[in-house]
Coordinates of C-alpha atoms in Angstrom, one line a residue:
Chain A
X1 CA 56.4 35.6 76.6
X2 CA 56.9 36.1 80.3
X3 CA 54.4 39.6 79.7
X4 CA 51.2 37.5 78.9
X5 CA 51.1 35.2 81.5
X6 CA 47.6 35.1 82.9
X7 CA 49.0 36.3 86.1
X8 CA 50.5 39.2 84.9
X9 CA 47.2 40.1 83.4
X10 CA 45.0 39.6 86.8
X11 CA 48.1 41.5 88.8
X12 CA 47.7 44.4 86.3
X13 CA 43.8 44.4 86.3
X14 CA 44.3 45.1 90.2
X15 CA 46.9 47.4 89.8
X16 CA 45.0 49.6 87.3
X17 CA 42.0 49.5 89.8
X18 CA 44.5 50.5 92.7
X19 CA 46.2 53.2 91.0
X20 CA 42.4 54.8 90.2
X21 CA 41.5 54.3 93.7
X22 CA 45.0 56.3 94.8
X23 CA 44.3 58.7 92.6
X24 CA 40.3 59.2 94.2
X25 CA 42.1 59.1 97.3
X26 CA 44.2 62.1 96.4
X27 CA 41.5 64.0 95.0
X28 CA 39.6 63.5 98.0
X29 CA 42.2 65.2 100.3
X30 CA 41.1 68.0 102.6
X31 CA 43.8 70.0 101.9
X32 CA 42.4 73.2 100.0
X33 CA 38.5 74.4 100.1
X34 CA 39.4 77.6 98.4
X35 CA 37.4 77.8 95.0
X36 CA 39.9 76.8 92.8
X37 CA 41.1 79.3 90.1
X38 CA 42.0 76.7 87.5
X39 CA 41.0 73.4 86.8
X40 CA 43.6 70.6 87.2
X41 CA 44.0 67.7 85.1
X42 CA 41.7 64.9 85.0
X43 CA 44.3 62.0 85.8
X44 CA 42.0 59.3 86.1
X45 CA 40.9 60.0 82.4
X46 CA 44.0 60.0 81.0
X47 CA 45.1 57.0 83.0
X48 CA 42.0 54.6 81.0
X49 CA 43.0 56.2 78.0
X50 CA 46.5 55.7 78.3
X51 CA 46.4 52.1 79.3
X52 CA 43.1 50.7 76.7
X53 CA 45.6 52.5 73.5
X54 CA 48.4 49.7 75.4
X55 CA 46.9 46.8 76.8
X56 CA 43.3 46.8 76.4
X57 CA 43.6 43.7 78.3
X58 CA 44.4 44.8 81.3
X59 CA 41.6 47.8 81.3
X60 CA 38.2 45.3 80.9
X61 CA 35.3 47.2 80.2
X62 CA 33.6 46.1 83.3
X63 CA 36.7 48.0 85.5
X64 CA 36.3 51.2 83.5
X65 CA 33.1 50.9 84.3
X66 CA 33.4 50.0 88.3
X67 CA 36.2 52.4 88.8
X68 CA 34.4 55.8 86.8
X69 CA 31.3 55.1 88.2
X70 CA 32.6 55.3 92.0
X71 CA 34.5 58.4 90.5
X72 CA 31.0 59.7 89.7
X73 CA 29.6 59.0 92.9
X74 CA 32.5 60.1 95.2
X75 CA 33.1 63.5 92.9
X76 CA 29.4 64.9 93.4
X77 CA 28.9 64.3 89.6
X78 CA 25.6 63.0 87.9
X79 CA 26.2 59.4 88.5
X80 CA 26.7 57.1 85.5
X81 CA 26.3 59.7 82.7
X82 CA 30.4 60.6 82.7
X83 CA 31.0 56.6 83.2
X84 CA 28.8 55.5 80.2
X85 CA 30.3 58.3 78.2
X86 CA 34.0 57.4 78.9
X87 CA 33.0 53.5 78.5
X88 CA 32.1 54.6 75.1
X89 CA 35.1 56.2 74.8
X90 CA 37.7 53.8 75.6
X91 CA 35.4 50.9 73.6
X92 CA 35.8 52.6 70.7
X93 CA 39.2 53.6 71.0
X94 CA 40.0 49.9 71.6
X95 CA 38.3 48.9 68.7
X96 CA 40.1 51.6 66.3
X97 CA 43.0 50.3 67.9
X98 CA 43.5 47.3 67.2
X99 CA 42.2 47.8 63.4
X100 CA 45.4 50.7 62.8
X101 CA 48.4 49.5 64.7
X102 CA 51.0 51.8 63.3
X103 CA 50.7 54.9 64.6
X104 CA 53.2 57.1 66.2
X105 CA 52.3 58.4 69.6
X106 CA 51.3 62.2 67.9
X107 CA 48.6 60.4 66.1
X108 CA 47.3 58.6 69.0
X109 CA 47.9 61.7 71.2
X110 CA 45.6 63.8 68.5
X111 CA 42.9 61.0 68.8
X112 CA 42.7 61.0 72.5
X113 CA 42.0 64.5 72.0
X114 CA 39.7 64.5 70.3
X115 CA 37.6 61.6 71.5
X116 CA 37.9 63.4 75.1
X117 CA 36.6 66.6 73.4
X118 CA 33.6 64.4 71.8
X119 CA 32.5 62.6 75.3
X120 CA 33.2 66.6 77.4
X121 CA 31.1 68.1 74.8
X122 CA 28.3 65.4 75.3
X123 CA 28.2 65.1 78.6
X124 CA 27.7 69.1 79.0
X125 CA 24.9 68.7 76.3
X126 CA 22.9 66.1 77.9
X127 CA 23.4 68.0 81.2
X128 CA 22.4 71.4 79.1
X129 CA 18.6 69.9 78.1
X130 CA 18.2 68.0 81.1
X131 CA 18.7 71.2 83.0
X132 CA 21.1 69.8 85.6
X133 CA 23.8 72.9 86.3
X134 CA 27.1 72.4 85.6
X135 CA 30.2 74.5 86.0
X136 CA 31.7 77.0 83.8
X137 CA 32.8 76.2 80.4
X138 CA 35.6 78.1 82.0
X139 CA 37.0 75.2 84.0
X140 CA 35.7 72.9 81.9
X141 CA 38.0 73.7 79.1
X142 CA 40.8 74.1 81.7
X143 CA 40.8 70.6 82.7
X144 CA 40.2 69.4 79.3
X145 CA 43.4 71.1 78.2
X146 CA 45.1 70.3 81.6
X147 CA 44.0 66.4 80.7
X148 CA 45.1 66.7 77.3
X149 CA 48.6 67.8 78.5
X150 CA 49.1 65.6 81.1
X151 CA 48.1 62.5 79.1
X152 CA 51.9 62.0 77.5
X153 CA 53.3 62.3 81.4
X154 CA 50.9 59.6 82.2
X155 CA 51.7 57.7 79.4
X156 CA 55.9 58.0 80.3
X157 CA 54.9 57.1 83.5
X158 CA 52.5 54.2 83.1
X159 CA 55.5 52.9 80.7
X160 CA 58.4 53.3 82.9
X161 CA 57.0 52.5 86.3
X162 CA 54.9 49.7 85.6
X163 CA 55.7 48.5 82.4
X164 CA 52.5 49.2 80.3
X165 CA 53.9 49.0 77.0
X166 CA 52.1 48.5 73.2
X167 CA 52.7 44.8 72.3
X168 CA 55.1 44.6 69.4
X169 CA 53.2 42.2 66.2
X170 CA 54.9 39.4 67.0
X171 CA 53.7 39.0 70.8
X172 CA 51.0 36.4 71.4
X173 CA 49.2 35.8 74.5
X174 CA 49.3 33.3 76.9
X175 CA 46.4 30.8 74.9
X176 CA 48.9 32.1 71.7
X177 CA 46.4 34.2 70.3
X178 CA 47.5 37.2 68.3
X179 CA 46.7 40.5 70.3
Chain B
X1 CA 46.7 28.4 64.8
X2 CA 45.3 31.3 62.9
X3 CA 42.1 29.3 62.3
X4 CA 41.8 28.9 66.2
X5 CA 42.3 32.5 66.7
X6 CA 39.2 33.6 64.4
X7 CA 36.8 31.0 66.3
X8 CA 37.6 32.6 69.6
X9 CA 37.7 35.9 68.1
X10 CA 34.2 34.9 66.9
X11 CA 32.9 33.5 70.3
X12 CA 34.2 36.6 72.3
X13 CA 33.5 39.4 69.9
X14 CA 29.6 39.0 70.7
X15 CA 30.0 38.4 74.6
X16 CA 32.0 41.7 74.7
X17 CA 29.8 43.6 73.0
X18 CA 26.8 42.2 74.8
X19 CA 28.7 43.0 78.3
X20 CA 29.3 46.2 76.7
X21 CA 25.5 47.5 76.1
X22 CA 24.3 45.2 79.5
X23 CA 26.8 48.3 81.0
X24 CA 25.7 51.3 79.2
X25 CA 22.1 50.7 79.6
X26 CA 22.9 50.2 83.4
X27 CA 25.1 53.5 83.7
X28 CA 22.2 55.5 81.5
X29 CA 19.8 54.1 83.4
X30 CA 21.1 54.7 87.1
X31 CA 21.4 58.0 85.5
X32 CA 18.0 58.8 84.1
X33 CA 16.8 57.2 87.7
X34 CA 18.9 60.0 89.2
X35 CA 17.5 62.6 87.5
X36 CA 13.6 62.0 87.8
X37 CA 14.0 60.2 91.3
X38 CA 16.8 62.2 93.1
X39 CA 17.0 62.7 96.7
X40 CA 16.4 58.8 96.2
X41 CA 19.5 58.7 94.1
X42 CA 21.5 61.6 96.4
X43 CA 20.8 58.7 99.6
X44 CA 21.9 55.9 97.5
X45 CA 25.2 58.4 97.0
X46 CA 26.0 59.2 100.7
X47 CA 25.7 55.4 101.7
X48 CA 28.3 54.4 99.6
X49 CA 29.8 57.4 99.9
X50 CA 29.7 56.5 103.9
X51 CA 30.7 53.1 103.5
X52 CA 33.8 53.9 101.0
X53 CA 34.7 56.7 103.3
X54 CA 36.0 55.3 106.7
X55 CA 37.7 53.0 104.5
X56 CA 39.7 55.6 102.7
X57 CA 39.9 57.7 107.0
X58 CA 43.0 56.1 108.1
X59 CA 45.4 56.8 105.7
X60 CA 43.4 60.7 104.5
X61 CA 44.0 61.8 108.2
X62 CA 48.0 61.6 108.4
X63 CA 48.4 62.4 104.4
X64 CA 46.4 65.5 105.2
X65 CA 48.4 66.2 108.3
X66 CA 51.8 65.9 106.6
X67 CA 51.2 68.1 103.9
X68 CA 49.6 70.7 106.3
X69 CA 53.0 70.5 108.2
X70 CA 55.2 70.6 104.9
X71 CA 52.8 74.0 104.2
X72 CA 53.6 75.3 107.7
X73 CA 57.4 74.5 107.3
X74 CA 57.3 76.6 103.7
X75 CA 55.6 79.4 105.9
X76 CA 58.5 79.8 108.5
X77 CA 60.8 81.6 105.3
X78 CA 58.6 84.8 106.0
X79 CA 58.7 83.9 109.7
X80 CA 60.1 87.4 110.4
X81 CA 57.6 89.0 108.8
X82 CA 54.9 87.2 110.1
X83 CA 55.9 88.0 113.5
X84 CA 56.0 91.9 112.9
X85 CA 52.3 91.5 111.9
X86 CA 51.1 89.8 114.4
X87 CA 53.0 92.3 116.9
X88 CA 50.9 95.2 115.5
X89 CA 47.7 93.0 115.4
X90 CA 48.1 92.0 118.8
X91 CA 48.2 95.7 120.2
X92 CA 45.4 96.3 117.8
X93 CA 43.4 93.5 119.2
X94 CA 44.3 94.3 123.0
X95 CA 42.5 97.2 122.5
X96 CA 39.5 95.7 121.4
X97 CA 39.4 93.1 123.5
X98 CA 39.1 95.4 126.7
X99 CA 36.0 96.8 124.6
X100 CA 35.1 93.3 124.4
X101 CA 34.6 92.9 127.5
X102 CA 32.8 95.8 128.6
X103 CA 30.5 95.5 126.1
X104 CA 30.4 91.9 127.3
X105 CA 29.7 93.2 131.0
X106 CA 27.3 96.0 129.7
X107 CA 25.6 93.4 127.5
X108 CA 25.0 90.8 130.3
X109 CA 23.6 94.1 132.6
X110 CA 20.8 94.4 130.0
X111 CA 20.1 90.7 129.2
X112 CA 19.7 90.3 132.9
X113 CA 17.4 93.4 133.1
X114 CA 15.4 92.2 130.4
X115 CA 15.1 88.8 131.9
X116 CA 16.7 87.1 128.1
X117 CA 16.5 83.5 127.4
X118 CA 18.7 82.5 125.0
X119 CA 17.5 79.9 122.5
X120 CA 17.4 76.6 123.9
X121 CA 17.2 75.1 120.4
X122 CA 20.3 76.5 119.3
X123 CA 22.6 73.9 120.0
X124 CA 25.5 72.0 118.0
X125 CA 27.8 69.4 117.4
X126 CA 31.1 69.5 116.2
X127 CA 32.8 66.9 113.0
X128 CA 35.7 66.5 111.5
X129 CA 36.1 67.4 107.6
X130 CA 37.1 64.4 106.5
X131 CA 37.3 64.7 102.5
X132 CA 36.3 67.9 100.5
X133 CA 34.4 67.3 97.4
X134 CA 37.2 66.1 94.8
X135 CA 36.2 68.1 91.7
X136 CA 36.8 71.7 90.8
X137 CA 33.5 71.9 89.5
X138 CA 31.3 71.4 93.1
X139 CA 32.4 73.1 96.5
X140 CA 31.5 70.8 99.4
X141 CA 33.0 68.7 102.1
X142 CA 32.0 65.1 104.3
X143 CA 32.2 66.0 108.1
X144 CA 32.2 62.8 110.2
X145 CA 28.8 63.2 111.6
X146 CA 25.8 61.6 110.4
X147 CA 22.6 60.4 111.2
X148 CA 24.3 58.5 113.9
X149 CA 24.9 61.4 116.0
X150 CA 21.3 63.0 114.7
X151 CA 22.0 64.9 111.5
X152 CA 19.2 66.0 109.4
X153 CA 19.6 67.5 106.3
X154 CA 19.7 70.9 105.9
X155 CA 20.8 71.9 109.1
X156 CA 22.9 74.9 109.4
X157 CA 27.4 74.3 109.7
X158 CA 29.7 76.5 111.3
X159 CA 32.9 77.0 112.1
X160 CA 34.0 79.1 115.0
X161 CA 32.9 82.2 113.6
X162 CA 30.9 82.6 110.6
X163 CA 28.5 80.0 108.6
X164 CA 30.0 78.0 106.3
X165 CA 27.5 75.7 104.5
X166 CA 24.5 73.5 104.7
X167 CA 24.5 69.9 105.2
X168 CA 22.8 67.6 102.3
X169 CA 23.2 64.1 102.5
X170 CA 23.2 62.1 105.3
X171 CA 25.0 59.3 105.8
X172 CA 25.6 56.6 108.9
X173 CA 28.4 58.2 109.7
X174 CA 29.1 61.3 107.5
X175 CA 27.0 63.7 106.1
X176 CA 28.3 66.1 103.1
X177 CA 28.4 70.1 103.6
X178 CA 27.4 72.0 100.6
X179 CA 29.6 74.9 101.1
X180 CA 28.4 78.5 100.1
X181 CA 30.7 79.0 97.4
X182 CA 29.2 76.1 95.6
X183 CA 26.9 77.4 92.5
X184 CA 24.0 75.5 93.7
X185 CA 23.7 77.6 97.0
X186 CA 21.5 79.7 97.9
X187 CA 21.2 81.3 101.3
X188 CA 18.6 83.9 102.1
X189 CA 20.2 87.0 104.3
X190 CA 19.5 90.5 105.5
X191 CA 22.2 92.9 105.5
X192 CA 22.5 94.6 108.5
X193 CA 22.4 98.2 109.4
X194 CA 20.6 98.8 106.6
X195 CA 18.0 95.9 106.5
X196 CA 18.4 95.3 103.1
X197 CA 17.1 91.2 102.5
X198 CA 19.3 89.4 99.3
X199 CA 20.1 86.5 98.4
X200 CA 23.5 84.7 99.0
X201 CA 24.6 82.9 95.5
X202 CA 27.3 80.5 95.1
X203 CA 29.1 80.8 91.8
X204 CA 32.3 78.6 92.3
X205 CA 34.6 81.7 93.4
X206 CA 35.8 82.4 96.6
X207 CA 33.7 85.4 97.5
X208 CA 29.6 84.6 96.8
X209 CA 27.7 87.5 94.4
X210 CA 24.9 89.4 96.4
X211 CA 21.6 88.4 94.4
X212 CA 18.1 90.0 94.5
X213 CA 19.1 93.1 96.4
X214 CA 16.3 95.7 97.2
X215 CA 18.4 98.8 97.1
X216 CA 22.2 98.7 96.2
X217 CA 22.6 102.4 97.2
X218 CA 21.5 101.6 100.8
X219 CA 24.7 99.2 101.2
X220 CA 28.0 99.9 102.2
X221 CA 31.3 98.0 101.7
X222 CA 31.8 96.5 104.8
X223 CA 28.1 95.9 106.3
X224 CA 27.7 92.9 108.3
X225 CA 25.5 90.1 106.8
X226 CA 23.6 87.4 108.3
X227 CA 21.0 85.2 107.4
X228 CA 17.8 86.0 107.6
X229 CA 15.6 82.8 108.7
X230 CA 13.6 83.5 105.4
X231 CA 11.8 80.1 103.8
X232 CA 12.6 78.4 107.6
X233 CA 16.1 77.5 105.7
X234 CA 18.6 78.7 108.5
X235 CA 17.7 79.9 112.1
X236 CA 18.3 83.7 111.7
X237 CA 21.0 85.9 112.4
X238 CA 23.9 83.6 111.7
X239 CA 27.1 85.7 111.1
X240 CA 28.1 85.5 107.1
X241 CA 30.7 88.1 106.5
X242 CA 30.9 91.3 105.0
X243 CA 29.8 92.9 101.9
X244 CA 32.9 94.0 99.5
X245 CA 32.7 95.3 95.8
X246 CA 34.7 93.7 93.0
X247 CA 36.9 95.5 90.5
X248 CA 33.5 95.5 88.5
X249 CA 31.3 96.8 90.7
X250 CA 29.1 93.7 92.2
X251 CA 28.4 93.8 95.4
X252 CA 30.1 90.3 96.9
X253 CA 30.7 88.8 100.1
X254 CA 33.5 88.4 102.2
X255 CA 33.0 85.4 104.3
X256 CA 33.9 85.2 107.2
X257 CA 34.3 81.7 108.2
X258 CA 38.0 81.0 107.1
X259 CA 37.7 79.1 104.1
X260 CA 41.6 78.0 103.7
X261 CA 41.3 76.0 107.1
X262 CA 38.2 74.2 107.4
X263 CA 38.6 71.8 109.9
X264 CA 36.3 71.3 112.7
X265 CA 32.4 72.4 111.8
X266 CA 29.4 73.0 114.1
X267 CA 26.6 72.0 112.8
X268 CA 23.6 73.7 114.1
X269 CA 20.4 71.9 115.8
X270 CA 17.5 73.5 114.1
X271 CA 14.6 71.3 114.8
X272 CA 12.7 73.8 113.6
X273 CA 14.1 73.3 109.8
X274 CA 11.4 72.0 107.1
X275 CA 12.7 68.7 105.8
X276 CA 12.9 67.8 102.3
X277 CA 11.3 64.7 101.6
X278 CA 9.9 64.5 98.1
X279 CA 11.7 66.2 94.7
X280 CA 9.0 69.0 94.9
X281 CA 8.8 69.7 98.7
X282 CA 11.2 72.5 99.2
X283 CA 9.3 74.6 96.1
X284 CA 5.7 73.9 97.0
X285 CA 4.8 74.5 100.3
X286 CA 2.9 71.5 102.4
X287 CA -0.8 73.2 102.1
X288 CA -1.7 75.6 99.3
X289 CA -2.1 78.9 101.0
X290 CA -5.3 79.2 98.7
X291 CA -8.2 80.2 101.2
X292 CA -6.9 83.2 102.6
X293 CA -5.7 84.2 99.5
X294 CA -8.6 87.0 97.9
X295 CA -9.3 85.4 94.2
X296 CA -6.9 86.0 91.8
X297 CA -9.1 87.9 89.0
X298 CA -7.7 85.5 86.0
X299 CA -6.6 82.0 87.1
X300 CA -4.4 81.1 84.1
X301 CA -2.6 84.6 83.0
X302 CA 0.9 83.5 82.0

């Protein structure tokens, strides 16, 4: 009961927020202007992801929204197209959700997948006919895979460190409505 | 309870979903705006991109420092080696310096004979990289001079030695270096003791393709190439690097600005640089070079 305070929820909104931010930050680094030979993973993807399939309360749309566009405008990328695609994303993996809750974590690792793979494939479409260039499909399947396989990490880590955890059937939240 | 739950189930569902398609028609939109409208849209960027920045400055600068210093510290296992090399490369380089300098002497002799001026024009100032571009996918980095200090965009950067970009978007107090290994580069150049003119193309990998080349037989691995001042892009005869060939034959450049350690850049007061104002500008030029032109015999073939 102590989880659903509405509190907890605003501290965790922030958090999530402040951990994207940390992550830009990192990103942003000087530290290598070399080409890169691989692409890394996307961990501010997997970091919505992971914490809408858990608490979809603490990852509003509206903050998904904030946090990728600013992602888009600091990374150089078309601004708004990757943020309204993952919005989409996230929405509808809310939605499923909440409709199938017992799943093991290989089914909702599969979905992610496969949801990512929908929005990547999209978003190099509409960049395809509106003739914007984009980078190889090279590195974009690298960092799709990369994402994929760091998703579980940032799931383990998201769990353990800051205690973002499915609610179990039972749990109600703070106005003692069923999540 | 239960029935409670539904109502407010029922009164939020909506509002969601309403919030939900208010955001996605604002995303797409600011999107579609960005693709009809956008050096508009690239401005909008590099403000916030020059108001998030300095914000983020303070803590980049000694995060950036310590791992540099945690890279130098893994460097000092080969410290031996290191050391042997530089020994040889120093009596290597004594040598040429003392060409250096008569060349240098011999150089000034003619100059003064010749009564030279040397470009007043040709002038720079020096930023800080501050972030590079975040993404595998574009090669570029914010230097900590902007329109404050009198950037334009599309001015030439350097660092000590050889050119490393062009600067598009200006901020206050930044302003974003497209490098030349990004794929959207371009950078006209003439190859030097051959005179061969190419093209410089950025394809995302550490040494640029050499596009649009006249005659590939008349170049040599290891030609100097600089640009050429074609299209009023770049002032010419900025050093570039040196031609190579890849395992599969293409002709590629080394550059020769050192890549692995940008950290100060020159940019390079061109005055004489055509701006870009409107989406078209750089492709049509200001007046349509149509009455010296002799008539073309059909006007619409092709």
């Amino acid at each position: 009961m102590a989880e659903a305070r509405p509190a907890r929820i605003w501290v965790m909104r922030a958090a999530f927020i402040g951990i994207a931010l940390l992550v830009m930050f990192y990103r942003l680094l000087p530290l290598d202007m070399m080409p890169p030979r691989f692409a890394g993973p996307d961990v501010l993807v997997a970091l919505c992801f992971a914490w809408a399939l858990r608490r979809p309360d603490y990852v509003p749309a509206l903050s998904i929204a904030g946090v990728m566009l600013l992602a888009d405008i600091l990374f150089q990328r078309p601004p708004g197209l990757w943020a309204a695609l993952m919005l989409l994303a996230v929405e509808f993996l809310k939605s499923r959700d909440r409709r199938d809750r017992e799943t093991t974590f290989l089914m909702e690792w599969l979905r992610v997948a496969i949801v990512l793979l929908a929005i990547t494939i999209a978003y190099r479409l509409v960049l395809a006919l509106l003739i914007v260039p984009t980078g190889t499909a090279f590195l974009t399947l690298m960092r799709y895979a990369t994402t994929i396989a760091a998703y579980p990490l940032v799931v383990i880590l998201s769990q353990g460190l800051l205690g973002v955890r499915r609610m179990a059937p039972g749990d109600f939240d703070h106005a003692g409505r069923s999540l | 309870m239960a029935k409670h739950g539904t109502n407010s189930e029922d009164y939020a569902g909506p509002l969601k979903r309403l919030l939900l398609a208010v955001l996605l028609l604002c995303l797409i939109g600011l999107f579609i705006f960005w693709r009809i409208d956008s050096p508009r849209a690239e401005r909008f960027r590099a403000q916030i991109v020059d108001t998030v920045m300095p914000g983020f400055d303070w803590a980049m600068a000694p995060v950036t420092g310590a791992v540099r210093i945690l890279r130098d510290f893994q460097s000092y296992q080969r410290i031996y080696d290191q050391n042997q090399e530089l020994r040889r490369e120093l009596r290597r380089m004594t040598a040429w310096k003392e060409a250096a300098l008569q060349l240098e002497q011999e150089n000034a002799r003619l100059r003064d004979l010749n009564n030279v001026r040397l470009d007043p024009r040709l002038t720079y100032i020096t930023g800080v990289v501050l972030a590079d571009s975040g993404s595998p996918f574009r090669q570029s980095v914010l230097i900590n001079v902007g329109s404050r200090d009198g950037i334009v965009d599309g001015w030439a950067t350097m660092d000590g030695i050889g050119l490393v970009g062009r600067i598009s978007g200006v901020g206050a107090n930044t302003s974003r270096v497209i490098l030349l290994t990004d794929a959207t580069s371009r950078i006209p150049a003439i190859i030097q003791p051959s005179g061969q003119r190419a093209l410089i193309t950025g394809d995302n990998s550490a040494a640029p393709p050499i596009d649009f080349l006249e005659d590939p037989d008349q170049v040599r691995p290891g030609d100097r190439i600089v640009t050429s001042g074609d299209g009023e892009v770049f002032p010419p005869g900025l050093l570039i690097g040196q031609v190579a060939e890849d395992p599969g034959g293409r002709l590629r450049v080394r550059l020769a600005a050192d890549y692995e350690r940008l950290e100060f850049l020159r940019v390079l007061r061109d005055h004489g640089a055509r701006r870009v104002g409107s989406p078209s500008a750089l492709i049509l030029p200001a007046t349509p070079p149509a009455i010296e032109m002799p008539p073309a015999p059909v006007p619409g073939d092709g």
